[in-house]
Short mmCIF file of C-alpha atoms and ligand atoms in Angstrom, two decimals:
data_model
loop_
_atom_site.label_atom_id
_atom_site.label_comp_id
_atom_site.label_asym_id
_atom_site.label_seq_id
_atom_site.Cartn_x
_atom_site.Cartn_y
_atom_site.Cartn_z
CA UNK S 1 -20.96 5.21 -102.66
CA UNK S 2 -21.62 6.23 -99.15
CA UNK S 3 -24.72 3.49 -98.91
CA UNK S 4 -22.46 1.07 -100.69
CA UNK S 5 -20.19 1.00 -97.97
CA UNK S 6 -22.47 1.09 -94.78
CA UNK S 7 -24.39 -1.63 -96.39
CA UNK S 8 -20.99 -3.55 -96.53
CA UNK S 9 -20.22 -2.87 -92.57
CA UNK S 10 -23.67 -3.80 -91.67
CA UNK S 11 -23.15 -7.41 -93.49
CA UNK S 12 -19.95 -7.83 -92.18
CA UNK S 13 -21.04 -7.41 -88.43
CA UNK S 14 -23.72 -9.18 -88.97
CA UNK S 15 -21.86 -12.25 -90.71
CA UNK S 16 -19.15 -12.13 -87.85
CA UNK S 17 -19.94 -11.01 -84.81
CA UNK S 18 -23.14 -13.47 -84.36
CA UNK S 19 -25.98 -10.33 -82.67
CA UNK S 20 -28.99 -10.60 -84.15
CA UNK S 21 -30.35 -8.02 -86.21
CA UNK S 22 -32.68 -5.82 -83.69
CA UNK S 23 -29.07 -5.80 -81.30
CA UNK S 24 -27.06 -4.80 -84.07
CA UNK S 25 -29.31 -1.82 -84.76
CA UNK S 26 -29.17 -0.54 -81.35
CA UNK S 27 -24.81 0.00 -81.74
CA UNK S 28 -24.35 3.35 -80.61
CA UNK S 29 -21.46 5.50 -81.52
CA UNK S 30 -18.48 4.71 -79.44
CA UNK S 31 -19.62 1.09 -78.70
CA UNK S 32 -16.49 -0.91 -79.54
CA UNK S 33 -14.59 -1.23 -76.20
CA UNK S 34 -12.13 -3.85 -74.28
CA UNK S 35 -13.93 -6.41 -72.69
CA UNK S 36 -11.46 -8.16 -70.73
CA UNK S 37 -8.62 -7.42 -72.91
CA UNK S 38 -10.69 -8.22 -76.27
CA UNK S 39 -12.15 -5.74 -78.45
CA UNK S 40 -16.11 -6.17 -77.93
CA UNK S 41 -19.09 -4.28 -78.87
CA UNK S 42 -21.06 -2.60 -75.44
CA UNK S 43 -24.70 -3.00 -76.63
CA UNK S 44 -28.28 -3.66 -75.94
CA UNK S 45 -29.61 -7.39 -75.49
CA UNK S 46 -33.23 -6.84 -77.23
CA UNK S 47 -34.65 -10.57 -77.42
CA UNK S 48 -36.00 -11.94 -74.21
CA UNK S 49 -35.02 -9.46 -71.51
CA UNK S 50 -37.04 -7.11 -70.43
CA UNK S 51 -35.32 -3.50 -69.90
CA UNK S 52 -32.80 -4.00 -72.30
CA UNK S 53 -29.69 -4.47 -70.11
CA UNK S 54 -26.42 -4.07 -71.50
CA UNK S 55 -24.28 -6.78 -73.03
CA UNK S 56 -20.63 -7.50 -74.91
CA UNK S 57 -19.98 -9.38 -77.39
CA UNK S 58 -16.86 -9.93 -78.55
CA UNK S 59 -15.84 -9.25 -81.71
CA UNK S 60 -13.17 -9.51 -84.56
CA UNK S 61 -10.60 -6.89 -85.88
CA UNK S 62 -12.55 -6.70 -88.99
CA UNK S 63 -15.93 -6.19 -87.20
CA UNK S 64 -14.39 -3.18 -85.12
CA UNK S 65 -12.77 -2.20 -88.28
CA UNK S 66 -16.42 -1.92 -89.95
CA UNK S 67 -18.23 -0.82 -87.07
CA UNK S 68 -15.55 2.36 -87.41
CA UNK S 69 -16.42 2.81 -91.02
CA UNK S 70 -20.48 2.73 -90.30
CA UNK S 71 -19.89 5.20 -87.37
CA UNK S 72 -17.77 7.15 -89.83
CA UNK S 73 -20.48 7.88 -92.19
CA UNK S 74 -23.46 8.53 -89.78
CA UNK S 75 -21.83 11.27 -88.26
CA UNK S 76 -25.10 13.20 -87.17
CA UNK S 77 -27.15 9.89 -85.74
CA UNK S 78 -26.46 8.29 -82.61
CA UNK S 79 -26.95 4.88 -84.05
CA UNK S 80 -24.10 3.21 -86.13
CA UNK S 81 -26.59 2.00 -88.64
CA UNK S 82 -28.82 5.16 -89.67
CA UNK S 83 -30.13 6.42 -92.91
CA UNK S 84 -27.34 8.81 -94.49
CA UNK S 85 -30.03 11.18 -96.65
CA UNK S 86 -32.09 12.37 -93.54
CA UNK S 87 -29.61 13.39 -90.71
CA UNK S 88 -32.56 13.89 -88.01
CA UNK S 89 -34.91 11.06 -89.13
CA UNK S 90 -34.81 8.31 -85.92
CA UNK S 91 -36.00 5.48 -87.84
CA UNK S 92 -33.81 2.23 -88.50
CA UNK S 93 -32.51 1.61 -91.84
CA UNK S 94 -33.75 -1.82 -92.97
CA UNK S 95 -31.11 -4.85 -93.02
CA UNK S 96 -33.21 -6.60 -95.66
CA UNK S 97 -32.53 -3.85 -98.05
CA UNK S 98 -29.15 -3.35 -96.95
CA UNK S 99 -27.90 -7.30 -97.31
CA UNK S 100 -29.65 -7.30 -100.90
CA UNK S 101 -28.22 -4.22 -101.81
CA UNK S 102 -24.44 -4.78 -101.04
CA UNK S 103 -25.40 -8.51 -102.51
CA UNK S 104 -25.84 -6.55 -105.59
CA UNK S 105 -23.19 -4.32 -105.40
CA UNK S 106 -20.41 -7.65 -105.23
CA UNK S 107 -22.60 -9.00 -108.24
CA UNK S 108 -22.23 -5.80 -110.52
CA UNK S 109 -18.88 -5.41 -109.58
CA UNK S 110 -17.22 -8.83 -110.30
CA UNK S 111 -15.86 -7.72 -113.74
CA UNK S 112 -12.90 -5.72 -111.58
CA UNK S 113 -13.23 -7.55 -108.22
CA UNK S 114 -13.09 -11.01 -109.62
CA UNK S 115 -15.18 -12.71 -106.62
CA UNK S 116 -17.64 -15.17 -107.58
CA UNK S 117 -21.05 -14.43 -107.63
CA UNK S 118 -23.23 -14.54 -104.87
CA UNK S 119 -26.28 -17.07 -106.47
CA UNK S 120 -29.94 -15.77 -106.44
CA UNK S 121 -31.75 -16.30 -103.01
CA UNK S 122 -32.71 -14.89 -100.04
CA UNK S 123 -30.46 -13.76 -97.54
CA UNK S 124 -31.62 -12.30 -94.12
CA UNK S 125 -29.24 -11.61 -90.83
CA UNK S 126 -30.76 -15.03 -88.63
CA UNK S 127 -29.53 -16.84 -91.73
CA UNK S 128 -25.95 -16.11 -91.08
CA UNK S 129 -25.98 -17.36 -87.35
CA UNK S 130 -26.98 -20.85 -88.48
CA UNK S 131 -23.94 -20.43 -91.55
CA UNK S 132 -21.55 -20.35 -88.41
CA UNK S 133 -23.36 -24.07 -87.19
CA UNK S 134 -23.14 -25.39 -90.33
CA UNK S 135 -19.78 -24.25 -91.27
CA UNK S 136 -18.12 -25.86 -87.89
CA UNK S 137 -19.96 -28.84 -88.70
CA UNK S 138 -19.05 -29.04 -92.84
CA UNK S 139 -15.37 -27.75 -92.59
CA UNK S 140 -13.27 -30.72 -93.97
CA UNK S 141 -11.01 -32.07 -91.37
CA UNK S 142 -11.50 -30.45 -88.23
CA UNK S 143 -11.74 -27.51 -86.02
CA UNK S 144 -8.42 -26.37 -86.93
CA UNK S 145 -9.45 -25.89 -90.82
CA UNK S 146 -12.14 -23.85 -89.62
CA UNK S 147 -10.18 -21.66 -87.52
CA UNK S 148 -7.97 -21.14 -89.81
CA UNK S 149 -10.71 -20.23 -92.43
CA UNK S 150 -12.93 -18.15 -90.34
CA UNK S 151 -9.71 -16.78 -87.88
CA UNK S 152 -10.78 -16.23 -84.32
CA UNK S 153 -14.14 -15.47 -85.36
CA UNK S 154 -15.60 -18.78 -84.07
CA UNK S 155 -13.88 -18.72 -81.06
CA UNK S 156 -15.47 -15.28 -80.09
CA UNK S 157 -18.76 -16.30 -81.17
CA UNK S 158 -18.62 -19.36 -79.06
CA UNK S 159 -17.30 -17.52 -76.35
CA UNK S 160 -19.99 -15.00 -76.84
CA UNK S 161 -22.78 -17.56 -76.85
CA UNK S 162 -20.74 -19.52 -73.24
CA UNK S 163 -22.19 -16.56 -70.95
CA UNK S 164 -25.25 -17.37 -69.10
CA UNK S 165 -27.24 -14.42 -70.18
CA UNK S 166 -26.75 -15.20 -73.79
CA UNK S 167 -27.38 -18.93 -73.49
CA UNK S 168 -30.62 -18.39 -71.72
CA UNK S 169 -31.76 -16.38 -74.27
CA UNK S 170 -30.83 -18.18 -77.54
CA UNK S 171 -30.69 -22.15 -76.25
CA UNK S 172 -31.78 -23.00 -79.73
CA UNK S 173 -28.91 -21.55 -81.37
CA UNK S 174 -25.97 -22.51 -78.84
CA UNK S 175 -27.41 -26.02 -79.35
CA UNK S 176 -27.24 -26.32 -82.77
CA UNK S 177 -23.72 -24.85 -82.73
CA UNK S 178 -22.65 -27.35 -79.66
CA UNK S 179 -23.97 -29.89 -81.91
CA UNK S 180 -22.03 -29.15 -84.54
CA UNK S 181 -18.67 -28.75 -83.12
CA UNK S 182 -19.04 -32.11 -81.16
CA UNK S 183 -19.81 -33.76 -84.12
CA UNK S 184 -16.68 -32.00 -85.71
CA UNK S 185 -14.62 -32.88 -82.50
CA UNK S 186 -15.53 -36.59 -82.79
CA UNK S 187 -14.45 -36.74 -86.34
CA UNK S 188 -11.14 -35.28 -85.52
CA UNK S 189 -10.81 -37.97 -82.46
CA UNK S 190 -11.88 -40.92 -85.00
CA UNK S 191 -9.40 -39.74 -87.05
CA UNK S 192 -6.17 -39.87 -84.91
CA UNK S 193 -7.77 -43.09 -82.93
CA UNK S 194 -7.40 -44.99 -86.72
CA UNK S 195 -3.69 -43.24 -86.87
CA UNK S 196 -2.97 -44.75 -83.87
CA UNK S 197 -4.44 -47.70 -84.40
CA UNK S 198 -1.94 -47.66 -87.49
CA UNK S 199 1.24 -47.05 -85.57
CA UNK S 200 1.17 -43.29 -86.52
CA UNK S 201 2.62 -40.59 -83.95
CA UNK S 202 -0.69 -38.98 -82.82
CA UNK S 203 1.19 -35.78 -80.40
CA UNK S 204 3.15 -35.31 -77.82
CA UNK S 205 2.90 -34.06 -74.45
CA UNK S 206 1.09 -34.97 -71.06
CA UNK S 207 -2.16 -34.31 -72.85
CA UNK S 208 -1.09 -37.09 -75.58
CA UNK S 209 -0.33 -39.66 -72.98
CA UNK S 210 -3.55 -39.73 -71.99
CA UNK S 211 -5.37 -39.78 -75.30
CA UNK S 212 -2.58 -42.80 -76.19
CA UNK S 213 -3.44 -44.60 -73.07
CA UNK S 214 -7.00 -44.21 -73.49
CA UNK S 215 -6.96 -45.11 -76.92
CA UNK S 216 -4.77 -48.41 -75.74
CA UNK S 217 -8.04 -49.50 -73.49
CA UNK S 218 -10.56 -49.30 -76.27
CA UNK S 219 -8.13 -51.08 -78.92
CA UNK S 220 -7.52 -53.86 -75.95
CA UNK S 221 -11.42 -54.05 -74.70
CA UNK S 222 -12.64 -54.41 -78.24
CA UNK S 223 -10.15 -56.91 -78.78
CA UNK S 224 -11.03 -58.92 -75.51
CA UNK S 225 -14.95 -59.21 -76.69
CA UNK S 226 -13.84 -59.93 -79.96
CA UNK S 227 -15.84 -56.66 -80.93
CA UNK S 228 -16.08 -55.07 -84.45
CA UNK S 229 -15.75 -50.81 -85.48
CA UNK S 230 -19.64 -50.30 -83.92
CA UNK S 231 -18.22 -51.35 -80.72
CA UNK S 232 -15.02 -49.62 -81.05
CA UNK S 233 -16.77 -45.77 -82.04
CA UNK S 234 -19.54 -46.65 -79.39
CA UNK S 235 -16.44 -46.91 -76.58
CA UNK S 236 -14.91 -43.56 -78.17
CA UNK S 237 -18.35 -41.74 -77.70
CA UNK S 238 -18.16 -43.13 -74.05
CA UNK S 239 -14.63 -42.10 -73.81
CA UNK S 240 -14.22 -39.64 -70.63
CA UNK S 241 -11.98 -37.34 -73.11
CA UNK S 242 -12.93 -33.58 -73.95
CA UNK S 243 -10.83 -32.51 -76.60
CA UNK S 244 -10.24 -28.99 -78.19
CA UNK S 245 -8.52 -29.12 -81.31
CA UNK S 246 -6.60 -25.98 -81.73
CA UNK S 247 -3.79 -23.97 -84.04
CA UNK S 248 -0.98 -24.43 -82.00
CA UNK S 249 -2.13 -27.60 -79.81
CA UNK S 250 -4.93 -29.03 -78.46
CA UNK S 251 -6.36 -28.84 -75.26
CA UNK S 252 -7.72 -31.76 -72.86
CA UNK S 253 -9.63 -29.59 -70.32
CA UNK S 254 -11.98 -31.71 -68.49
CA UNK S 255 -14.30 -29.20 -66.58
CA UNK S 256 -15.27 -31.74 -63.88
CA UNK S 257 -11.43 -31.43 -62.89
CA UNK S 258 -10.12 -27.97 -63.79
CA UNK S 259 -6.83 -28.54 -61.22
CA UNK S 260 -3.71 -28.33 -63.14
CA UNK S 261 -5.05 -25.72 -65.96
CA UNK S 262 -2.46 -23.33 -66.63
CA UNK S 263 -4.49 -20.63 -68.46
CA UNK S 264 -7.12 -20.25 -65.21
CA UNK S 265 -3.92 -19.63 -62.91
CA UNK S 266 -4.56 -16.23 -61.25
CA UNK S 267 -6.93 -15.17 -64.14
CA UNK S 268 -10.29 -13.74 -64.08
CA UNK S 269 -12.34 -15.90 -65.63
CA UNK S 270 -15.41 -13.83 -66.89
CA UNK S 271 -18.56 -14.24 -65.95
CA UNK S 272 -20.82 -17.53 -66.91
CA UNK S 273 -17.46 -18.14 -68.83
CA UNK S 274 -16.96 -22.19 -68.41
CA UNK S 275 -13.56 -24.10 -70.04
CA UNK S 276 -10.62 -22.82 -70.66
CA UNK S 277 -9.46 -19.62 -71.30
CA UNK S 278 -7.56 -20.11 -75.15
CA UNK S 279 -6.19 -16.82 -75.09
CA UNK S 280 -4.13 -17.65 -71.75
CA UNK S 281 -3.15 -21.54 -73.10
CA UNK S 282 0.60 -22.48 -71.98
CA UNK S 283 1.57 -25.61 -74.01
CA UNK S 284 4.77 -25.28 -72.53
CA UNK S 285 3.72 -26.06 -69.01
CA UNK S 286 0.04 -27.89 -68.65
CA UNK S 287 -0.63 -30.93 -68.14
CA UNK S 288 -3.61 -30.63 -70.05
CA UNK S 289 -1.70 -30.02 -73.57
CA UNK S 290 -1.50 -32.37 -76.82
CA UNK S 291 0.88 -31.18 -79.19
CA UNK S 292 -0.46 -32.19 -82.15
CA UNK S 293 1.81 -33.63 -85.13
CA UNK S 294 0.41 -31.15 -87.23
CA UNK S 295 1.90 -28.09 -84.53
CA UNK S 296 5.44 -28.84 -84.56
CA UNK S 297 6.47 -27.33 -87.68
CA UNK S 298 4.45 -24.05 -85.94
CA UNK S 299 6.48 -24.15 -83.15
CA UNK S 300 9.69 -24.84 -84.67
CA UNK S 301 8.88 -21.67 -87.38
CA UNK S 302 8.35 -19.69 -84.35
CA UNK S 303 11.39 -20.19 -82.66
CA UNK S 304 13.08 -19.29 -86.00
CA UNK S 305 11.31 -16.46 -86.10
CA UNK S 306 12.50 -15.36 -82.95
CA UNK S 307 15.89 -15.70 -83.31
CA UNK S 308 16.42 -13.82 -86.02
CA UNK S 309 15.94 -10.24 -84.35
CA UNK S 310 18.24 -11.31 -81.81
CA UNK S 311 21.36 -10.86 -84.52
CA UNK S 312 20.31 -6.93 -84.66
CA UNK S 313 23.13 -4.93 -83.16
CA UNK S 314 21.83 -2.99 -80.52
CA UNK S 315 18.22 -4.26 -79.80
CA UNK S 316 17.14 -2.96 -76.37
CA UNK S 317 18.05 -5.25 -73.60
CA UNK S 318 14.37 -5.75 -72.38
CA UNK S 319 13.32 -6.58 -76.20
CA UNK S 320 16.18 -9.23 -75.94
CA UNK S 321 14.73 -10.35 -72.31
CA UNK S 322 11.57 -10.90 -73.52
CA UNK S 323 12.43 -12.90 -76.75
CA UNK S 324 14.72 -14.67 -75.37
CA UNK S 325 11.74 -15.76 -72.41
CA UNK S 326 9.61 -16.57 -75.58
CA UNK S 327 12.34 -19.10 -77.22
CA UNK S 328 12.52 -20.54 -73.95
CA UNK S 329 8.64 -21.38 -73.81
CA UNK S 330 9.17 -22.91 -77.21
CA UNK S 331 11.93 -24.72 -76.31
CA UNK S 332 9.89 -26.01 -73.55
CA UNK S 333 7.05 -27.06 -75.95
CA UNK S 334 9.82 -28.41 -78.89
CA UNK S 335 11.70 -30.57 -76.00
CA UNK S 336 8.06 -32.85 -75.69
CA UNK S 337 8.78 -33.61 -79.17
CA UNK S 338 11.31 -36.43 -79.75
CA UNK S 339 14.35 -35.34 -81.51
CA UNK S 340 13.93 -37.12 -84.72
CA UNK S 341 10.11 -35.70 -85.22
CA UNK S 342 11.05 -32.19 -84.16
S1 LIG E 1 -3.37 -23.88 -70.59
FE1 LIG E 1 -3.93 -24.44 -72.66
S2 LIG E 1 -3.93 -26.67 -72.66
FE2 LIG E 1 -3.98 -26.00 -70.54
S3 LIG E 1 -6.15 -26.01 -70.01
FE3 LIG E 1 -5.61 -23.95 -70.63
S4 LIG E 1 -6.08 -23.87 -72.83
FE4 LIG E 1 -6.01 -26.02 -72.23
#
């Protein structure tokens, strides 16, 4: 039972938190820390550095949550990942044996877990790295199905892979998942150019003005030459637009002109880190925000949400301060919508 479920941790870090297999092996105990206010694991970068230095990566609830349950069960190694019958032994368990092993623990099991069974093949840890690529890239719709499907797992991989050191090391990889999220991105912006095109409210916000406006030129200069849909995707590739699609808006952060981005105000922007920073994002106030169609019933739930504790008799006055500072923030955000759309 014990192997079962530190074969289970070891494919769930390595399906989430995008190390490679020789870094995930060197997790020590006590290696989950805050890395500017995120969980991350402190470990060793193996592949292309010479003297190991030390790295974070950020991770996932979940991944901290299994990394606990590893470190849990090798109580008399240093590593997480260790073999459980020889408590001295300093040699690495192997992750081939471990993936096909909890592969065949979800297969026996499915008579009382009901998942679906994992089909015959081979799986190794590099293979899940390229998953993430080609799961940003073959999510219906857009970014936003994707984050809602994989959480904030993406997010922290691509912020994981957005530090120098880690780019350096692993171009290959940050390409191929670049690649796939512009190709994702440009869906998502064909998509609500042919809803505008239609007549259809696209967002609302600063943000939206300037995808309207830019959408305007292409529909008039494709007009003007008389020019057919080549023409018109060819002047949306050229477009000077870098859009983020997000959960509760979407973000038009151009990094050539970073002036007026609300999230780097006073913020400590970590290292090699380039764009915005998500976790800071103020729809309410930057001029860089599109709230999307799909956002306002988000918004509008929220503020619901909100004002129900506010009925509780005696809530402490500094509880009450601070949801009543959130309502206004979303009444900020609700008042770009026009009243009949809100
Ligand atoms: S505050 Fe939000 S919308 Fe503005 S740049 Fe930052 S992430 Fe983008």
């Amino acid at each position: 039972m014990l192997f079962k479920l530190r074969d289970a941790s070891f494919c769930l870090v390595v399906a989430l938190s995008m190390m490679r297999d020789s870094e995930i092996h060197e997790i020590r105990r006590g290696a989950v820390v805050q890395h500017y206010n995120a969980p991350a694991i402190a470990s060793t970068l193996v592949k292309g550095r010479s003297g190991r230095p030390g790295k974070h990566w950020w991770i996932t609830e979940p991944v901290a949550e299994a990394i606990a349950v590893a470190e849990a069960l090798s109580v008399r190694h240093e590593r997480v990942f260790a073999p459980l019958k020889r408590p001295r032994s300093t040699e690495t368990v192997h992750s081939s044996q471990m993936i096909d092993s909890f592969i065949e623990t979800v297969n026996d099991d499915r008579a009382w877990t009901g998942l679906a069974e994992i089909p015959a093949g081979r799986a190794r840890p590099h293979m899940f790295r390229h998953a993430m690529a080609m799961l940003t890239d073959q999510f219906p719709g857009s970014e936003i199905a994707l984050g809602l499907q994989l959480k904030h797992v993406a997010a922290r991989a691509l912020a994981n892979r957005s530090t120098q050191a880690y780019a350096a090391a692993d171009t290959r990889w940050a390409e191929l998942l670049e690649t796939a999220l512009d190709a994702v991105r440009f869906r998502r912006f064909k998509e609500l150019y042919g809803s505008h095109k239609d007549g259809e409210p696209i967002g609302y916000g600063p943000g939206a003005e300037r995808v309207k406006d830019a959408f305007d030129e292409v529909t008039a200069t494709v007009q003007a030459k008389n020019g057919d849909s080549r023409m018109e995707e060819d002047l949306l590739r050229k477009l000077r637009i870098t859009i983020r699609f997000g959960m509760l808006n979407n973000c038009l952060f151009d990094q050539a002109n970073p002036v007026g981005a609300v999230c780097l105000e006073n913020a400590t922007v970590p290292k090699g880190h380039n764009g915005p920073l998500e976790y800071r994002c103020r729809p309410d106030r930057c001029r860089n925000s599109m709230i999307g169609v799909e956002h306002v019933a988000i918004h509008d739930a929220h503020r619901r949400t909100q004002l129900k504790p506010l009925e509780t008799r005696r809530l402490p006055a500094p509880r009450k301060d601070l949801i009543r500072r959130e309502i206004e923030r979303v009444d900020a955000i609700l008042a770009q919508v026009p009243e009949e759309k809100a």
